[in-house]
Every structure is written in C-alpha cells, then in structure tokens.
Tab-separated table of C-alpha atoms in Angstrom:
chain	number	residue	atom	x	y	z
A	156	MET	CA	26.375	39.092	-4.325
A	157	VAL	CA	25.048	35.565	-5.810
A	158	LYS	CA	22.119	34.323	-4.244
A	159	GLU	CA	20.799	30.792	-5.619
A	160	ILE	CA	16.743	30.712	-5.442
A	161	GLY	CA	15.742	27.256	-5.631
A	162	ALA	CA	16.909	24.514	-8.143
A	163	GLY	CA	18.384	25.719	-11.684
A	164	SER	CA	17.743	29.881	-10.940
A	165	VAL	CA	20.220	32.109	-9.987
A	166	ILE	CA	19.794	36.237	-9.680
A	167	VAL	CA	22.304	38.719	-9.294
A	168	GLU	CA	21.846	40.944	-6.242
A	169	ILE	CA	24.255	43.941	-5.744
A	170	MET	CA	23.756	45.073	-2.313
A	171	SER	CA	26.667	47.485	-2.675
A	172	MET	CA	28.233	49.933	-5.360
A	173	ALA	CA	30.660	48.264	-7.334
A	174	SER	CA	32.634	49.019	-10.643
A	175	SER	CA	31.582	47.642	-13.909
A	176	LYS	CA	34.628	45.600	-14.125
A	177	ASN	CA	33.289	43.690	-11.058
A	178	LEU	CA	30.037	43.240	-12.035
A	179	ARG	CA	31.143	42.036	-15.431
A	180	LYS	CA	33.193	39.166	-13.941
A	181	VAL	CA	30.466	38.422	-11.486
A	182	VAL	CA	27.779	38.345	-14.144
A	183	ASN	CA	30.136	36.181	-16.412
A	184	LYS	CA	30.894	33.729	-13.386
A	185	VAL	CA	27.044	33.074	-12.630
A	186	LEU	CA	26.436	32.581	-16.524
A	187	PHE	CA	29.306	29.840	-16.447
A	188	LEU	CA	27.794	28.159	-13.621
A	189	ASN	CA	24.114	28.065	-14.639
A	190	GLN	CA	25.803	26.426	-18.269
A	191	TYR	CA	26.611	23.522	-16.721
A	192	THR	CA	23.456	22.806	-13.913
A	193	PRO	CA	21.982	19.402	-14.581
A	194	THR	CA	19.029	19.285	-16.650
A	195	TRP	CA	16.727	16.960	-14.469
A	196	ARG	CA	17.018	20.265	-11.512
A	197	HIS	CA	15.512	22.487	-14.271
A	198	ILE	CA	12.272	19.925	-14.634
A	199	ARG	CA	11.854	19.052	-11.187
A	200	ASN	CA	11.552	22.779	-10.353
A	201	HIS	CA	8.403	24.143	-11.328
A	202	ASN	CA	7.012	26.987	-8.943
A	203	TYR	CA	4.062	26.379	-7.344
A	204	THR	CA	1.487	29.109	-9.296
A	205	ASN	CA	-1.095	29.958	-6.415
A	206	VAL	CA	-4.770	29.927	-8.296
A	207	TYR	CA	-8.283	29.648	-6.927
A	208	MET	CA	-10.836	27.486	-8.356
A	209	LYS	CA	-14.311	28.661	-7.175
A	210	TRP	CA	-16.382	25.339	-6.729
A	211	LYS	CA	-19.360	24.898	-8.677
A	212	SER	CA	-22.446	22.222	-7.755
A	213	ASP	CA	-22.982	19.814	-10.213
A	214	SER	CA	-26.277	18.228	-10.306
A	215	TYR	CA	-25.407	14.657	-12.476
A	216	PHE	CA	-22.671	14.034	-9.417
A	217	ASP	CA	-24.966	14.883	-6.936
A	218	SER	CA	-27.465	11.946	-8.131
A	219	ILE	CA	-25.089	9.168	-8.369
A	220	GLU	CA	-27.090	6.864	-5.877
A	221	SER	CA	-24.183	4.158	-5.810
A	222	ILE	CA	-21.707	7.035	-4.603
A	223	HIS	CA	-24.120	8.770	-2.104
A	224	LYS	CA	-25.719	5.712	-0.540
A	225	SER	CA	-22.549	3.802	-0.120
A	226	ILE	CA	-22.019	5.624	3.058
A	227	GLN	CA	-25.429	4.530	4.265
A	228	LEU	CA	-25.088	0.938	3.141
A	229	LYS	CA	-21.347	0.020	4.876
A	230	PRO	CA	-23.179	-0.608	8.224
A	231	ILE	CA	-26.226	-2.396	6.770
A	232	ILE	CA	-23.396	-4.796	5.315
A	233	ALA	CA	-21.911	-5.087	8.366
A	234	LEU	CA	-24.892	-5.800	10.065
A	235	LYS	CA	-25.549	-8.902	7.263
A	236	ASN	CA	-21.982	-9.947	8.078
A	237	ARG	CA	-22.744	-10.486	11.553
A	238	ILE	CA	-26.032	-12.354	11.104
A	239	THR	CA	-24.614	-14.800	8.494
A	240	ALA	CA	-21.741	-15.562	10.312
A	241	SER	CA	-24.043	-17.310	12.664
A	242	PRO	CA	-24.487	-20.911	12.421
A	243	ASP	CA	-28.166	-20.732	12.669
A	244	GLY	CA	-28.350	-17.843	10.039
A	245	CYS	CA	-29.946	-15.489	12.514
A	246	ILE	CA	-29.405	-13.536	15.624
A	247	PRO	CA	-31.059	-11.915	18.574
A	248	VAL	CA	-30.954	-8.124	18.900
A	249	SER	CA	-28.814	-8.168	22.121
A	250	ASP	CA	-25.446	-10.129	20.062
A	251	VAL	CA	-24.991	-6.369	18.333
A	252	SER	CA	-27.005	-4.137	20.947
A	253	LYS	CA	-24.161	-2.607	21.750
A	254	LYS	CA	-21.798	-2.621	19.200
A	255	GLY	CA	-23.582	0.343	17.391
A	256	LEU	CA	-20.508	2.648	17.289
A	257	GLN	CA	-17.545	-0.461	16.048
A	258	LEU	CA	-20.359	-0.958	13.532
A	259	GLU	CA	-20.953	2.878	12.667
A	260	ILE	CA	-24.414	2.842	13.245
A	261	PRO	CA	-25.749	6.312	14.925
A	262	ILE	CA	-28.924	5.252	16.412
A	263	LYS	CA	-29.915	2.138	18.389
A	264	VAL	CA	-29.195	-0.757	16.667
A	265	ALA	CA	-32.409	-2.216	16.812
A	266	ARG	CA	-34.142	0.727	15.966
A	267	PHE	CA	-31.541	0.413	12.673
A	268	LEU	CA	-32.675	-3.022	11.948
A	269	ARG	CA	-36.354	-1.935	12.038
A	270	LEU	CA	-35.433	0.853	9.489
A	271	TYR	CA	-34.877	-1.629	6.636
A	272	PRO	CA	-37.140	-4.614	6.558
A	273	SER	CA	-36.642	-5.037	2.970
A	274	VAL	CA	-33.273	-6.839	4.426
A	275	PHE	CA	-33.728	-8.031	7.611
A	276	GLU	CA	-36.876	-9.854	9.078
A	277	GLU	CA	-37.637	-9.453	12.651
A	278	PHE	CA	-39.180	-12.428	14.539
A	279	THR	CA	-39.591	-13.587	18.052
A	280	GLY	CA	-36.994	-15.543	19.279
A	281	PRO	CA	-37.200	-19.048	21.132
A	282	LYS	CA	-36.041	-17.464	24.348
A	283	TYR	CA	-37.286	-15.188	26.838
A	284	ASN	CA	-39.271	-13.115	23.770
A	285	LEU	CA	-36.277	-10.868	22.399
A	286	PRO	CA	-36.423	-9.869	19.009
A	287	TRP	CA	-34.526	-11.632	16.574
A	288	PHE	CA	-33.423	-10.883	12.945
A	289	ARG	CA	-32.280	-12.671	10.051
A	290	LEU	CA	-32.196	-11.694	6.245
A	291	THR	CA	-35.149	-11.389	3.662
A	292	PRO	CA	-34.312	-13.985	0.964
A	293	GLU	CA	-33.538	-11.578	-1.180
A	294	ALA	CA	-30.970	-9.967	0.737
A	295	ALA	CA	-29.789	-13.770	1.347
A	296	ILE	CA	-29.895	-14.044	-2.669
A	297	LEU	CA	-27.616	-10.948	-3.034
A	298	HIS	CA	-25.094	-12.070	-0.193
A	299	ASP	CA	-24.669	-15.120	-2.341
A	300	GLU	CA	-23.534	-12.950	-5.074
A	301	GLU	CA	-21.078	-11.392	-2.942
A	302	GLN	CA	-19.313	-13.727	-1.840
A	303	ALA	CA	-19.262	-15.222	-5.561
A	304	VAL	CA	-16.963	-12.249	-6.636
A	305	TYR	CA	-14.944	-12.297	-3.563
A	306	ARG	CA	-14.054	-15.894	-4.762
A	307	ASP	CA	-13.856	-15.554	-8.819
A	308	PHE	CA	-11.968	-12.190	-8.409
A	309	LYS	CA	-9.834	-12.630	-5.765
A	310	ALA	CA	-6.802	-12.160	-7.978
A	311	ASP	CA	-8.496	-8.769	-9.051
A	312	LEU	CA	-9.416	-7.231	-5.693
A	313	GLN	CA	-5.559	-8.421	-4.120
A	314	GLU	CA	-4.313	-6.395	-6.867
A	315	ARG	CA	-6.144	-3.122	-5.985
A	316	LEU	CA	-4.648	-3.620	-2.187
A	317	ARG	CA	-1.132	-4.766	-3.863
A	318	LYS	CA	-1.228	-1.329	-6.037
A	319	LEU	CA	-2.115	0.728	-2.831
A	320	ILE	CA	0.498	-0.200	-0.792
A	321	LEU	CA	2.950	0.354	-4.016
A	322	MET	CA	1.951	3.731	-4.014
A	323	SER	CA	3.344	4.149	-0.155
A	324	VAL	CA	6.321	5.723	-0.038
A	325	GLU	CA	8.443	2.817	2.061
A	326	ASN	CA	6.030	0.046	0.265
A	327	LYS	CA	4.028	-0.767	3.092
A	328	LEU	CA	1.032	0.684	5.381
A	329	PRO	CA	-0.278	0.035	8.590
A	330	LEU	CA	-2.913	-2.646	9.170
A	331	LYS	CA	-4.860	-0.216	10.658
A	332	ILE	CA	-4.848	2.102	7.338
A	333	ILE	CA	-5.874	-0.783	5.447
A	334	LYS	CA	-8.586	-1.833	7.174
A	335	GLY	CA	-9.816	1.499	6.757
A	336	MET	CA	-9.444	1.421	3.118
A	337	LEU	CA	-11.573	-2.638	2.615
A	338	TRP	CA	-14.774	-1.252	2.244
A	339	TYR	CA	-13.318	1.119	-0.838
A	340	LEU	CA	-11.142	-1.581	-2.429
A	341	GLY	CA	-14.009	-3.514	-2.226
A	342	LEU	CA	-12.034	-6.866	-0.530
A	343	PRO	CA	-14.556	-8.547	2.337
A	344	GLU	CA	-14.193	-6.642	6.281
A	345	ASP	CA	-12.766	-9.951	7.479
A	346	TYR	CA	-9.923	-9.842	4.987
A	347	LEU	CA	-7.235	-8.783	7.487
A	348	ASP	CA	-8.244	-11.414	9.983
A	349	GLY	CA	-7.278	-14.775	8.153
A	350	ASN	CA	-3.991	-15.625	6.764
A	351	VAL	CA	-3.145	-12.789	3.400
A	352	ASP	CA	-1.747	-13.707	0.112
A	353	ARG	CA	1.649	-14.522	-0.265
A	354	CYS	CA	2.004	-11.842	-2.062
A	355	PHE	CA	2.108	-9.524	1.314
A	356	LYS	CA	4.270	-9.850	3.952
A	357	VAL	CA	3.705	-8.921	8.109
A	358	VAL	CA	5.822	-6.468	8.972
A	359	GLU	CA	7.177	-4.263	11.683
A	360	MET	CA	6.652	-0.810	11.562
A	361	GLY	CA	7.559	0.450	15.348
A	362	ASP	CA	5.590	2.211	17.777
A	363	GLY	CA	3.551	-1.300	17.823
A	364	LEU	CA	2.191	-1.174	14.365
A	365	LYS	CA	2.419	-4.098	12.125
A	366	GLY	CA	1.692	-3.214	8.535
A	367	LEU	CA	1.295	-5.359	5.444
A	368	SER	CA	4.402	-4.581	2.611
A	369	VAL	CA	4.759	-5.960	-1.163
A	370	VAL	CA	8.055	-6.106	-3.321
A	371	GLN	CA	7.898	-4.421	-6.994
A	372	THR	CA	8.844	-6.822	-9.399
A	373	GLU	CA	8.130	-5.346	-12.465
A	374	LYS	CA	7.428	-2.020	-13.522
A	375	THR	CA	3.626	-1.270	-12.549
A	376	LEU	CA	1.579	1.381	-14.893
A	377	SER	CA	-1.002	3.738	-13.653
A	378	VAL	CA	-4.355	3.722	-15.724
A	379	ILE	CA	-3.460	7.414	-17.149
A	380	GLN	CA	-0.180	5.878	-18.169
A	381	LYS	CA	-2.237	2.684	-19.778
A	382	ASN	CA	-4.736	4.693	-21.443
A	383	ALA	CA	-2.004	7.042	-22.747
A	384	LEU	CA	-0.170	3.967	-24.277
A	385	ARG	CA	-3.234	2.829	-25.962
A	386	THR	CA	-3.949	6.164	-27.499
A	387	GLY	CA	0.229	6.800	-28.751
A	388	VAL	CA	0.635	9.996	-26.839
A	389	TYR	CA	3.124	7.738	-24.368
A	390	ASN	CA	6.139	5.700	-24.756
A	391	GLY	CA	6.444	4.136	-22.024
A	392	GLY	CA	9.344	6.043	-20.316
A	393	GLN	CA	9.657	7.949	-17.506
A	394	MET	CA	9.056	11.732	-16.921
A	395	GLU	CA	7.167	11.732	-20.292
A	396	SER	CA	4.454	14.614	-20.809
A	397	ILE	CA	0.873	13.248	-20.129
A	398	SER	CA	-2.175	15.008	-19.790
A	399	PHE	CA	-4.576	14.306	-17.800
A	400	PRO	CA	-8.521	14.196	-18.831
A	401	LEU	CA	-10.424	17.250	-18.036
A	402	PHE	CA	-14.117	16.977	-17.948
A	403	PRO	CA	-15.743	20.739	-16.877
A	404	SER	CA	-18.963	20.683	-15.383
A	405	LYS	CA	-21.774	22.706	-16.665
A	406	GLY	CA	-21.427	26.268	-16.426
A	407	LEU	CA	-17.964	26.291	-15.159
A	408	ARG	CA	-15.814	29.256	-16.282
A	409	LEU	CA	-12.441	29.668	-15.997
A	410	ARG	CA	-10.192	32.929	-16.360
A	411	SER	CA	-7.925	32.967	-18.907
A	412	LYS	CA	-5.103	33.484	-16.395
A	413	ILE	CA	-6.265	30.210	-15.080
A	414	LEU	CA	-6.610	28.235	-18.577
A	415	ASP	CA	-3.130	29.604	-19.046
A	416	TRP	CA	-1.833	28.083	-16.058
A	417	LEU	CA	-3.955	24.414	-16.748
A	418	ASP	CA	-2.289	24.615	-19.918
A	419	GLY	CA	1.169	24.959	-18.694
A	420	PHE	CA	0.130	22.294	-15.716
A	421	GLN	CA	-0.774	19.972	-18.442
A	422	LYS	CA	2.335	20.013	-20.341
A	423	LEU	CA	4.724	19.153	-17.353
A	424	PRO	CA	5.944	15.600	-17.364
A	425	TYR	CA	3.731	12.790	-15.804
A	426	VAL	CA	5.269	11.329	-12.455
A	427	SER	CA	3.631	7.891	-12.145
A	428	PRO	CA	2.474	7.486	-8.225
A	429	TYR	CA	4.475	4.299	-8.365
A	430	GLU	CA	7.986	5.647	-8.766
A	431	GLY	CA	9.852	7.246	-6.163
A	432	CYS	CA	9.292	11.400	-5.611
A	433	SER	CA	12.105	12.287	-3.120
A	434	ASP	CA	13.901	14.452	-6.062
A	435	LEU	CA	10.711	16.907	-6.719
A	436	CYS	CA	10.673	19.986	-5.269
A	437	PRO	CA	8.000	20.197	-2.539
A	438	GLY	CA	5.177	23.024	-3.345
A	439	SER	CA	6.073	22.894	-7.308
A	440	ASP	CA	3.939	22.157	-9.701
A	441	LEU	CA	5.445	19.248	-10.510
A	442	SER	CA	4.819	18.130	-7.168
A	443	GLU	CA	1.434	18.682	-7.391
A	444	LYS	CA	1.173	16.856	-10.720
A	445	ARG	CA	2.269	13.953	-8.674
A	446	VAL	CA	-0.516	14.355	-6.080
A	447	VAL	CA	-3.255	14.764	-8.495
A	448	GLY	CA	-2.154	11.635	-10.754
A	449	LEU	CA	-1.687	9.850	-7.170
A	450	LEU	CA	-5.254	10.919	-6.037
A	451	HIS	CA	-6.413	9.891	-10.025
A	452	GLU	CA	-4.704	5.894	-9.150
A	453	LEU	CA	-5.848	6.060	-5.751
A	454	LEU	CA	-9.458	7.072	-6.640
A	455	SER	CA	-9.787	4.514	-9.519
A	456	LEU	CA	-9.281	1.445	-7.157
A	457	PHE	CA	-12.108	2.023	-5.510
A	458	VAL	CA	-15.406	0.320	-6.213
A	459	GLU	CA	-17.530	3.566	-6.393
A	460	HIS	CA	-14.122	5.698	-7.411
A	461	SER	CA	-15.021	7.651	-5.042
A	462	ALA	CA	-14.618	8.395	-1.173
A	463	GLU	CA	-15.089	10.667	1.583
A	464	ARG	CA	-12.135	13.253	1.539
A	465	LYS	CA	-11.870	13.137	5.273
A	466	LYS	CA	-11.195	9.174	5.034
A	467	LEU	CA	-8.152	9.975	2.738
A	468	LEU	CA	-6.766	12.287	5.031
A	469	CYS	CA	-5.518	8.818	6.796
A	470	LEU	CA	-3.085	7.980	3.842
A	471	ARG	CA	-1.349	11.406	3.833
A	472	LYS	CA	1.590	10.639	5.919
A	473	TYR	CA	2.339	7.214	4.111
A	474	LEU	CA	1.521	7.920	0.655
A	475	GLY	CA	3.818	11.261	0.659
A	476	LEU	CA	1.133	13.178	0.703
A	477	PRO	CA	1.143	17.171	0.911
A	478	GLN	CA	-0.064	18.350	4.081
A	479	LYS	CA	-2.999	20.984	2.320
A	480	VAL	CA	-3.523	17.307	0.083
A	481	HIS	CA	-7.499	18.779	0.750
A	482	LYS	CA	-6.815	21.896	-1.742
A	483	VAL	CA	-5.551	19.180	-4.556
A	484	PHE	CA	-9.377	18.540	-5.241
A	485	GLU	CA	-10.461	22.094	-5.219
A	486	ARG	CA	-8.061	23.177	-7.622
A	487	HIS	CA	-8.447	20.446	-10.304
A	488	PRO	CA	-12.541	21.335	-10.526
A	489	CYS	CA	-12.038	19.335	-14.036
A	490	VAL	CA	-10.660	15.827	-12.871
A	491	PHE	CA	-12.811	15.715	-9.333
A	492	TYR	CA	-15.569	16.896	-8.365
A	493	LEU	CA	-16.089	17.579	-4.429
A	494	SER	CA	-19.966	16.677	-3.412
A	495	LEU	CA	-21.200	18.194	-0.425
A	496	ARG	CA	-24.266	15.566	-0.215
A	497	ASN	CA	-25.481	13.947	2.864
A	498	ASN	CA	-23.126	16.442	4.953
A	499	THR	CA	-19.762	15.634	3.947
A	500	CYS	CA	-17.700	15.999	1.305
A	501	THR	CA	-17.086	13.065	-1.108
A	502	ALA	CA	-14.139	13.341	-3.853
A	503	ILE	CA	-15.316	11.751	-6.997
A	504	LEU	CA	-13.498	10.786	-10.009
A	505	LYS	CA	-14.934	12.388	-13.028
A	506	GLU	CA	-13.604	10.175	-15.884
A	507	THR	CA	-14.954	7.179	-14.577
A	508	TYR	CA	-18.323	8.763	-14.999
A	509	CYS	CA	-17.906	10.851	-18.085
A	510	ASP	CA	-16.015	7.819	-20.064
A	511	LYS	CA	-17.238	4.924	-19.063
A	512	MET	CA	-14.279	3.101	-21.391
A	513	ALA	CA	-11.528	4.959	-19.522
A	514	ILE	CA	-11.255	2.743	-16.232
A	515	GLU	CA	-12.334	-0.646	-15.819
A	516	ALA	CA	-15.384	-1.354	-13.315
A	517	HIS	CA	-15.101	-2.711	-10.272
A	518	PRO	CA	-16.374	-6.370	-10.231
A	519	LEU	CA	-18.115	-5.371	-7.086
A	520	ALA	CA	-19.797	-2.211	-8.034
A	521	THR	CA	-22.790	-4.386	-9.845
A	522	VAL	CA	-23.600	-6.082	-6.526
A	523	ARG	CA	-23.587	-3.161	-4.564
A	524	ARG	CA	-25.831	-1.039	-6.895
A	525	LYS	CA	-28.267	-4.079	-6.272
A	526	TYR	CA	-28.186	-3.830	-1.965
A	527	ILE	CA	-28.799	-0.292	-2.557
A	528	ASP	CA	-31.950	-0.854	-4.512
A	529	LEU	CA	-33.016	-3.691	-2.317
A	530	VAL	CA	-32.373	-0.760	0.553
A	531	MET	CA	-34.622	1.884	-1.203
A	532	GLU	CA	-37.613	-0.715	-1.393
A	533	SER	CA	-37.688	-0.825	2.664
A	534	LYS	CA	-39.291	2.747	2.788
A	535	VAL	CA	-41.820	1.449	0.287
A	536	ILE	CA	-42.233	-1.123	2.987
A	537	LEU	CA	-42.408	1.207	5.808
A	538	LYS	CA	-45.164	3.231	3.712
A	539	ASN	CA	-47.236	0.053	3.364
A	540	GLN	CA	-47.296	-0.476	6.910
A	541	ARG	CA	-47.884	2.783	8.011
A	542	LEU	CA	-50.534	3.074	5.817
A	543	GLN	CA	-52.181	-0.291	7.063
A	544	ASN	CA	-52.063	0.740	10.871
A	545	HIS	CA	-53.690	3.842	9.908
A	546	SER	CA	-56.393	2.479	8.492
A	547	PHE	CA	-56.804	-0.453	11.005
A	548	CYS	CA	-57.150	2.436	13.937
A	549	SER	CA	-59.050	4.587	11.871
A	550	GLY	CA	-61.472	1.195	11.442
A	551	GLU	CA	-61.426	0.554	14.834
A	552	GLY	CA	-62.606	4.251	15.593
A	553	ASP	CA	-65.180	4.051	13.349
A	554	LEU	CA	-66.291	0.715	14.877
A	555	LYS	CA	-66.445	2.090	18.279
A	556	VAL	CA	-68.796	5.264	17.603
A	557	GLU	CA	-71.087	2.523	15.450
A	558	ASP	CA	-71.084	0.146	18.769
A	559	THR	CA	-71.739	3.600	20.930
A	560	HIS	CA	-74.501	4.834	18.568
A	561	SER	CA	-76.607	0.922	18.619
A	562	ALA	CA	-76.269	1.289	22.495
A	563	SER	CA	-77.954	4.653	22.890
A	564	GLN	CA	-80.824	3.234	20.734
A	565	CYS	CA	-81.427	0.266	22.484
A	566	LEU	CA	-81.628	2.594	25.512
C-alpha cells in the first residue's frame, strides 16, 4: 500500500506479505511518481519543528519608557482631544465624567485628571462652581506640534494604514478593527470620522460590518526586503531566501538542537506579507516564517514598534494568522521581546532598538516622547503640593500650641 504524507514526500507501507517481484514494481512506481513531483510542492512543505524557547527577561527592553508609558498616555491624549475640541478650549468635568469606559480610564475621570497637573489645569467654572479643566501652556504647545505632524506627514501615516490593509487576506479590514489600530499607527483618533483619503474605499464586509479596502497597483516591499536589497542579499524576486536580523538578549543560551533548527529556518524562502499565501502548507516551518515576517512588518509600522500582544489577536482572522499566533513571539526571542511590565504582555520588535538605521523612526515618535516627559513632571508637582500642605498643617498646629501656651500665662 502506498500512502502520501504531506506534499512531495512518499513512503511505502507494506500492510501484508508481498513477493519481492511485486515489491520491486511498487517501489519503481513510487520513484517514478516522485520524480515528477512539482518543485513548488517541495518548496512549500517544510514540516513544523516543535522547539521550546525559555523566556528570559531583558532589563534594556523593560526600561524603555516610550513603550511602557504609551499605555498610560493613551487615555491622557483622549482627554486632551476632548478639551481641544471644545470651542472655548476648556470643559466641565461633567462632560467626561461618565465616559471613563469609552476613554479606557480605570478610575473616576475627575480623579484621573487631577493626577496629571502638568497636562490639565483645574479651575472653578462660571456656573454652579463645577470643576473645569483646560490644558496647561506646555500641553497646548505639544498639541500644536502633534497637529503639525498629522498635517506634514499625512501621506506617510496613510501609507502605514494602506500597508496594514494590504497585509490582510482580502485587502480589506473592518472599520472597528482599524479603529483599534489607529493609536499604534499614529493616526488621529477621529481619522475615520471624516472623509477618508481617495486611496481607500469603503466596502461592505457582511454581517452589517463596513470596512476599508485598497487596490495594490504596484509591488510593495517589506522593510526586510528593502534592507536586503540595500545590502545586496536580495535580488527582488519571489521566494528568495532572506534571513531575519537576530538580536539575542544578554545571557540567552540556546541548545544545539534549537540552533540547528534556527539555522535551517533562516535559510527558508522569505514570503512577503504583501503576497498571497494560500498555497503554503499550514503548520509548516515555511508558513511560520511567513508569520514571523508579517509580525515583523506589522510592528515596524507602529509608533513605538511594539504593541500589547492581546491587541494583535483581533487581527488574526483577517491577516491569515494561525490560531496560536501568540507562540510565534515565544519561539523567536531573537526577533521579538515579550515584556511583562505593567501587568500586560507587550510584544517589541528588537531590530528597531538594536539597529537604529534598520527601520525608519515614526514621525510621531518624538512628540509622544515629549508627552511622556511632560506627564512624568506631574509626579514632582504632586509631591511638592503634598509637602506644602504638610508644612502648612504643621505650621498651623505649632501656632495653636503657642496660642494655648500664651493664654495659660495670661491666666
């Protein structure tokens, strides 16, 4: 009995006793069939190798504030946008007090605003003595810088969204998925509220969902392909072998078995995330290399070149990612780093922070870092306020003691 396993590999399985003459006929037939197996079937079938990579912490990536403070910064920017959207440049706390869930604020909004006096300035409003909030002069300056980036780098930011949509299986993504990616892409939160650019088309996606689609008019190269072209290891063709840049963390040691697998994995053909992958064998090493390349390209589009891992899972269905895509980050610790800071799992693209010339910085990255520095000043302001209140209360207490002592002397 002849049984075919996978694509391009054939084994002979003898289920019962057979004569040597019949056996020779079977073997010859198998060899003849295997001789004419299409070459692409061999290329696309690389069996999956199950290797285990032990996670190791890296203090360098755990200490990058622009990555880990970005989660804290997002609701602050959302509140800032509510204030700047007001014609008067200020709002009463009642305008946002019931929108904590929408703004992703885990505590009362009024308390949250008061945590950042370097960004939000509180004052008594004209009616009913309600607390009102406006931006501090420093925050207002940063807001203007941010708007200038949106205006001057509009084409760059839209190109990042276009690439994200091109990575999808059908070159279209639901609006709700895109809305969740706007922060990472560096697009304004109201980008989808107005008229989108002409390069995008609003389409129906079924189940009442609307989405954006793009048409690929010319070949789009990934950042891996561009760098390989520049260094001369890539000729611009399809299914060429391109290795991923590896950046092992300090103290990371891999067993020889894993190193051998990694060497073979690097030699596999590189499948661009902007090309079709329907003929790839699911669960193979080549299919995994396509997934690694897609995640590498995806993170290279983001502002901090990182994202919460759980936020990326919503893209799985539309980008053709496997069910256990989260394990890809774990199996490739020299390409990605998983940080467990802030009680969440953040996937970081190592190449960006280990090779400054490999990936172009996001236009909004500098403004984001300035916002983070401004937010950090709130700690100093609040500390000084507590010290002033403490010294005032202590002085008042001493005054009362002196007054009591003077009164007893008079008596």
